[in-house]
Each structure stands twice: as structure tokens, then as C-alpha cells.
Short mmCIF file of C-alpha atoms in Angstrom, two decimals:
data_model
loop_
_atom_site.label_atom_id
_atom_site.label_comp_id
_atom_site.label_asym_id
_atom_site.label_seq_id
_atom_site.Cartn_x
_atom_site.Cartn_y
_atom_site.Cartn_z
CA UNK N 12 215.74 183.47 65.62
CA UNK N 13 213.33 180.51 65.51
CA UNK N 14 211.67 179.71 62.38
CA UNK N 15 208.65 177.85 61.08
CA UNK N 16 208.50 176.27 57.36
CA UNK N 17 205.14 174.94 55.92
CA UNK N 18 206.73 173.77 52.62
CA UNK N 19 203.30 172.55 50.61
CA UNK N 20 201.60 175.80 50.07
CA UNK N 21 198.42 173.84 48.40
CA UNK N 22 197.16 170.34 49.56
CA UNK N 23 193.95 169.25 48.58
CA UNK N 24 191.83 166.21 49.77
CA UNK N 25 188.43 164.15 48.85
CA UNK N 26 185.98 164.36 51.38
CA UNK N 27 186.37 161.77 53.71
CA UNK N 28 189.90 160.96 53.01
CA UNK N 29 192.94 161.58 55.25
CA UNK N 30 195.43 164.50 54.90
CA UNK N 31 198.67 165.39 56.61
CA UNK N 32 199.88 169.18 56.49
CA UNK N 33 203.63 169.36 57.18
CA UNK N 34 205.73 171.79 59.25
CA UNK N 35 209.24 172.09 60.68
CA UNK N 36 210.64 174.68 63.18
CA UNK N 37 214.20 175.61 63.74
CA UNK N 38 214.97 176.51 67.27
CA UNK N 39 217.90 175.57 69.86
CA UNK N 40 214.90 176.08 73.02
CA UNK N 41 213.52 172.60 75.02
CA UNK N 42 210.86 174.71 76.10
CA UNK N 43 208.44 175.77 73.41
CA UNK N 44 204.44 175.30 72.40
CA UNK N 45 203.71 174.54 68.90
CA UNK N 46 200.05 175.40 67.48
CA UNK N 47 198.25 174.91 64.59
CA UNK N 48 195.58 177.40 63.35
CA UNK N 49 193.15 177.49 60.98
CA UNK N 50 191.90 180.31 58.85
CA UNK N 51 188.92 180.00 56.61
CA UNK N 52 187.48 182.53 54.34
CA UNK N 53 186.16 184.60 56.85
CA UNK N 54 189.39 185.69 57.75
CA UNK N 55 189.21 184.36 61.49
CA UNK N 56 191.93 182.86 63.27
CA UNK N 57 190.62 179.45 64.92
CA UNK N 58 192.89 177.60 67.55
CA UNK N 59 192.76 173.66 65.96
CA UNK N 60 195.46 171.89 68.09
CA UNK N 61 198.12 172.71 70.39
CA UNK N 62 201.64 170.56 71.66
CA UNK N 63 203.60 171.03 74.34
CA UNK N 64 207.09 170.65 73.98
CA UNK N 65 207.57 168.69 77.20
CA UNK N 66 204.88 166.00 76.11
CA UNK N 67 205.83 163.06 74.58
CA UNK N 68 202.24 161.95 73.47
CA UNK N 69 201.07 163.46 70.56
CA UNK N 70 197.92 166.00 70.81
CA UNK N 71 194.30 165.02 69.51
CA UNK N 72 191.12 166.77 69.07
CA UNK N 73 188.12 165.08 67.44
CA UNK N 74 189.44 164.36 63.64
CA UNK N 75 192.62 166.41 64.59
CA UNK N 76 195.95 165.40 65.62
CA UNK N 77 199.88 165.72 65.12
CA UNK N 78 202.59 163.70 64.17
CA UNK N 79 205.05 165.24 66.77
CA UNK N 80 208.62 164.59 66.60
CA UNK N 81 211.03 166.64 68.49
CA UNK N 82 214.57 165.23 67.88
CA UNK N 83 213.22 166.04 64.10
CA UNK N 84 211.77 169.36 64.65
CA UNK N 85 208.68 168.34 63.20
CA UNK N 86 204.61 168.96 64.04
CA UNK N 87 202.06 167.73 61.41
CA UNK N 88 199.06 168.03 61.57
CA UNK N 89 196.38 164.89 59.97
CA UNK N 90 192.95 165.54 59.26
CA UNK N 91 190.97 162.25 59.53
CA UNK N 92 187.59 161.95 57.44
CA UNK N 93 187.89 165.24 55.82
CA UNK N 94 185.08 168.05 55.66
CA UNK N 95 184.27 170.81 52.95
CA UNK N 96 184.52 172.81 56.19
CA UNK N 97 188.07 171.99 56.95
CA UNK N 98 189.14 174.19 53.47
CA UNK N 99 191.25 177.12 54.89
CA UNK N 100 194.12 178.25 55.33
CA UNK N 101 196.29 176.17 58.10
CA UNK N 102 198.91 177.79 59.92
CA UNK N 103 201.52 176.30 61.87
CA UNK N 104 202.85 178.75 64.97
CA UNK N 105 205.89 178.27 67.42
CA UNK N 106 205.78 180.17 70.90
CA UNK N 107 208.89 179.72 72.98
CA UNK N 108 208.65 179.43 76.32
CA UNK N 109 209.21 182.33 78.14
CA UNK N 110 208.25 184.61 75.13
CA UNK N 111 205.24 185.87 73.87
CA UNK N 112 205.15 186.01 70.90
CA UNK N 113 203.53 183.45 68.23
CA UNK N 114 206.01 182.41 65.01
CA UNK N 115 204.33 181.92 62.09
CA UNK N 116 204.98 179.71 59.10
CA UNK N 117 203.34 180.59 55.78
CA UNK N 118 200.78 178.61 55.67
CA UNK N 119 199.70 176.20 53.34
CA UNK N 120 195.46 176.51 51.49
CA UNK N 121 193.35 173.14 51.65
CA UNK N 122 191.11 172.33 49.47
CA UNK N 123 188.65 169.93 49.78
CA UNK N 124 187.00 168.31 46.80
CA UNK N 125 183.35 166.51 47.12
CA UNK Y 18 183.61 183.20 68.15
CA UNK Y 19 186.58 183.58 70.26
CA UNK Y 20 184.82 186.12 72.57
CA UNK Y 21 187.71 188.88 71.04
CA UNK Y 22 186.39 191.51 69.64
CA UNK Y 23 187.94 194.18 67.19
CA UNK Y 24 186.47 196.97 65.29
CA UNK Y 25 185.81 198.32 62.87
CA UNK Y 26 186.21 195.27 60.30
CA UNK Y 27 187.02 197.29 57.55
CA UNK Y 28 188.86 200.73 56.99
CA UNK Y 29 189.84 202.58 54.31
CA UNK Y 30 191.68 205.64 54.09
CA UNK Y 31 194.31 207.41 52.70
CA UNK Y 32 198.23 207.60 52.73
CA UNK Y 33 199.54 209.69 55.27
CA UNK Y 34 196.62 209.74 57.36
CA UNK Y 35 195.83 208.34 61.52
CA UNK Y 36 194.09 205.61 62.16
CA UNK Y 37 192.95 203.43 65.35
CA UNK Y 38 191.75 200.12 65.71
CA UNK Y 39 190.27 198.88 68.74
CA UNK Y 40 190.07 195.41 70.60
CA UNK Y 41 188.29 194.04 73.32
CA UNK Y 42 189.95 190.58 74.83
CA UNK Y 43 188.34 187.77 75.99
CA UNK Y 44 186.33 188.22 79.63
CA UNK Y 45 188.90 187.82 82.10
CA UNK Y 46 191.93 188.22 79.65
CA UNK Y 47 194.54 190.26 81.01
CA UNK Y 48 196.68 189.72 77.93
CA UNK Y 49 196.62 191.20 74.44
CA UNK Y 50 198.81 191.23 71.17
CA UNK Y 51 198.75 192.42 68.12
CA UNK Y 52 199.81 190.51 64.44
CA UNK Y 53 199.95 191.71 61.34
CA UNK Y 54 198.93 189.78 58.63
CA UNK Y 55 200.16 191.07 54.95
CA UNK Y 56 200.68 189.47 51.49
CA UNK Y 57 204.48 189.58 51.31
CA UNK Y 58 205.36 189.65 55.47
CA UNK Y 59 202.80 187.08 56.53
CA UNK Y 60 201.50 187.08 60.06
CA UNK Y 61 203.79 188.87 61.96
CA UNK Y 62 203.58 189.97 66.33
CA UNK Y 63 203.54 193.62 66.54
CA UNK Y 64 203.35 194.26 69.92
CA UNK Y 65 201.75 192.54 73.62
CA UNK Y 66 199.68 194.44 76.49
CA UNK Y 67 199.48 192.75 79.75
CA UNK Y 68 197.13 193.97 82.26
CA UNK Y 69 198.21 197.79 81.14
CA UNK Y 70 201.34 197.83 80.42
CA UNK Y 71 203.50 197.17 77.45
CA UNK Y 72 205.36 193.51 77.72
CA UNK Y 73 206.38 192.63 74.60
CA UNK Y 74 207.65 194.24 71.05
CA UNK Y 75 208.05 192.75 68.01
CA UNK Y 76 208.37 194.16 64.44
CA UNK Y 77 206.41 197.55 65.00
CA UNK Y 78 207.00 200.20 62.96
CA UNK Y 79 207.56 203.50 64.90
CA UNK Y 80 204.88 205.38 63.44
CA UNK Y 81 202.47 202.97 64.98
CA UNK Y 82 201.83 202.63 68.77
CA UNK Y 83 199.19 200.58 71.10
CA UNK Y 84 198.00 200.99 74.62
CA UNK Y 85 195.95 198.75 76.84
CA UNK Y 86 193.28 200.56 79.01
CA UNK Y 87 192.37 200.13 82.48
CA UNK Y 88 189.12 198.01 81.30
CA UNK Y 89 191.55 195.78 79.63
CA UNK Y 90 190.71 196.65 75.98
CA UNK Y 91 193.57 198.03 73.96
CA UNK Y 92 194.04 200.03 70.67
CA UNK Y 93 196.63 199.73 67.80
CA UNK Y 94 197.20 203.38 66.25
CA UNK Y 95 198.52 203.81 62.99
CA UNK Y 96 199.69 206.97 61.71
CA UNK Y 97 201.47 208.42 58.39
CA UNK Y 98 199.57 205.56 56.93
CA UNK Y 99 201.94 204.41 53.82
CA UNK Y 100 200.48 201.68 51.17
CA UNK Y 101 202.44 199.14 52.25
CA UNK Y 102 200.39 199.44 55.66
CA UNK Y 103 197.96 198.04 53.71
CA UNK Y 104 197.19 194.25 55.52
CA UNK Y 105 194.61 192.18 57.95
CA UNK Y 106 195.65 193.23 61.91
CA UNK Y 107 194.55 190.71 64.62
CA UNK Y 108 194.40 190.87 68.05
CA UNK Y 109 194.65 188.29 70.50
CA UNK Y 110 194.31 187.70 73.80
CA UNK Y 111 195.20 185.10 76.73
CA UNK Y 112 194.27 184.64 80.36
CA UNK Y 113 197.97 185.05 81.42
CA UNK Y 114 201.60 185.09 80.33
CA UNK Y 115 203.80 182.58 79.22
CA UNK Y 116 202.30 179.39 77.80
CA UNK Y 117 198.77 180.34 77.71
CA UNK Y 118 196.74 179.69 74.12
CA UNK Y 119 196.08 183.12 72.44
CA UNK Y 120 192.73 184.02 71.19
CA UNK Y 121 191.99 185.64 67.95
CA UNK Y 122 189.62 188.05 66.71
CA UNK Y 123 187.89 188.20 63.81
CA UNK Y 124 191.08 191.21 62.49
CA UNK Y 125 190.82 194.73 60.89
CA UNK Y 126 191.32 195.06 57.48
CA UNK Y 127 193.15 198.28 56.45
CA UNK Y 128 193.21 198.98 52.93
CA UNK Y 129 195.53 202.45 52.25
CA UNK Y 130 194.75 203.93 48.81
#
């Protein structure tokens, strides 16, 4: 069964700074979608980036993007110029293709300082 | 907003009793799942709707069950409620199958006493 580790379960980060959130997957598929969501306080689940397996450039969005590396089995995600509204909870997900179901990892809680 | 609706927000009951939680996907979203989100499990897929009929199952419990009606909206049903039900439950939903981007909603949370 595929798996997804998120070994920092805390990472914090001045405003304005940089920060990378780690993640590695275990899986034996070529064809798979990795995710990254973000949950703040509220509770909600918020879509921040997605990868396609098949893509060799790396995904961006805004002050979002991944570190892909596939041979590695590796998706991080960096925040660039860091906001007190990025704190949440950031969850990296694995769907393999064909399936339907999202793998979680366990997350890991940013903090962001003023 | 993720145009995914789920209600009610909050529930609390008692062990060994029914509940249902409802969801409404996305306009146009023929696709819903359902993840449970607990303490000690994490999130974890429960079970995926597409356009009425049951696609697939993950780590449901037998005692709890879903549907997806012919308007597209689907409910999770929970019964012999135990403690341990106890958690946040999402719903999400996607235009299609395969490697389409699931939607959250804002989730359920069940407390059991």
C-alpha cells in the first residue's frame, strides 16, 4: 500500500522568510498525482498545489511551489515570503492513478512568527 | 469556499445512537468521497459516489453507510455511534474520475459522548 511521511510535525517561520515542508511517498506506480493541502483553524481543507507524476517541471502557484523529485520519492513544498495567513496545518496527499482515493501523510503545523 | 457544502457543522450525540450527515458537491460535480479525519487515524477515505452509484471503498466501518442521490448530493450515515467515532468527516467532490482535484468542504464534526 502506498504511503506518505511528513516527518517535521512543527516548522515555524518569520514573516517574510522562506520555508520548505518535507514529504516522501512510497509507491511502486509511474502514474500518480501528489497534492498538498492546507488546513487552517477553521478546519477547511484548501487545495495549495498539485504535481503530476508525468511532469518533469515542478508546480508553482503565486508564493507556492515544490521541490519534486521522483527517482527520490520526494514533493516539498516552499513557501516564499511567508504570511501569518499561511499558519495551518499542511498536508501532503498521494492519489494513484487509476484510484480514487487521496493518501494522506500526517501533516506537519506552521507557525508563523511576526 | 470550495462551493461543497456539508451540514450540519457540528453534532453531538450519544453512543449507540444514528446519525446522518449530508453533502452537497460542487455545481456540476458528479463525484463525491468521504474522509475521516481523527486524532489517532488521521485523514482517512471512507468511501466515493460517482454520479449515483458506489465506486470506491476504503476503510468504512460496517455500521456506517453513504448513498449519492439523484441530485448528486450524498449522505454519510453513522449508526451504533461508539466514542471512538468521535472525529472531523469531510466530503469532497470532483468533476470526474481519475485524476481530477477533489474539493473539500468545510467537514462535520461529530463529537460521541
Amino acid at each position: 500500500a502506498q504511503t506518505v511521511t511528513q516527518s517535521q510535525p512543527e516548522m515555524s517561520v518569520q514573516e517574510a522568510e522562506t520555508v520548505t515542508l518535507s514529504c516522501t511517498y512510497d509507491t511502486s506506480e509511474s502514474d500518480y498525482y501528489l497534492f498538498w493541502y492546507k488546513q487552517p483553524p477553521s478546519r477547511q481543507m484548501i487545495l495549495v498545489i498539485r504535481q503530476e507524476a508525468y511532469k518533469q517541471q515542478n508546480a508553482t502557484e503565486n508564493r507556492f511551489s515544490v521541490n519534486f523529485q521522483k527517482a527520490a520519492k520526494s514533493f516539498s513544498l516552499k513557501i516564499s515570503d511567508s504570511q501569518l495567513g499561511d499558519a495551518a496545518m499542511y498536508f501532503c496527499a498521494y492519489k494513484q492513478g487509476g484510484s480514487e482515493k487521496l493518501v494522506f501523510g500526517k501533516g506537519t503545523k506552521l507557525t508563523v512568527n511576526p | 469556499d470550495s462551493g461543497v457544502t456539508q451540514t450540519p457543522k457540528h453534532l453531538i450525540t450519544a453512543t449507540g445512537q444514528r446519525v446522518t450527515l449530508r453533502c452537497s458537491p460542487r455545481s456540476g460535480d458528479l463525484s463525491v468521497y468521504w474522509y475521516q479525519q481523527s486524532l489517532d487515524q488521521g485523514l482517512q477515505f471512507l468511501i466515493q459516489y460517482y454520479n449515483g452509484e458506489e465506486r470506491a471503498k476504503g476503510n468504512i466501518l460496517e455500521r456506517f453507510s453513504a448513498q449519492q442521490f439523484p441530485d448528486l448530493h450524498s449522505e454519510l450515515n453513522l449508526s451504533s455511534l461508539e466514542l471512538g467515532d468521535s472525529a472531523l468527516y469531510f466530503c469532497a467532490s470532483s468533476v470526474d474520475i481519475g485524476w481530477e482535484t477533489q474539493y473539500f468542504g468545510p467537514g462535520t464534526r461529530l463529537l460521541v459522548l
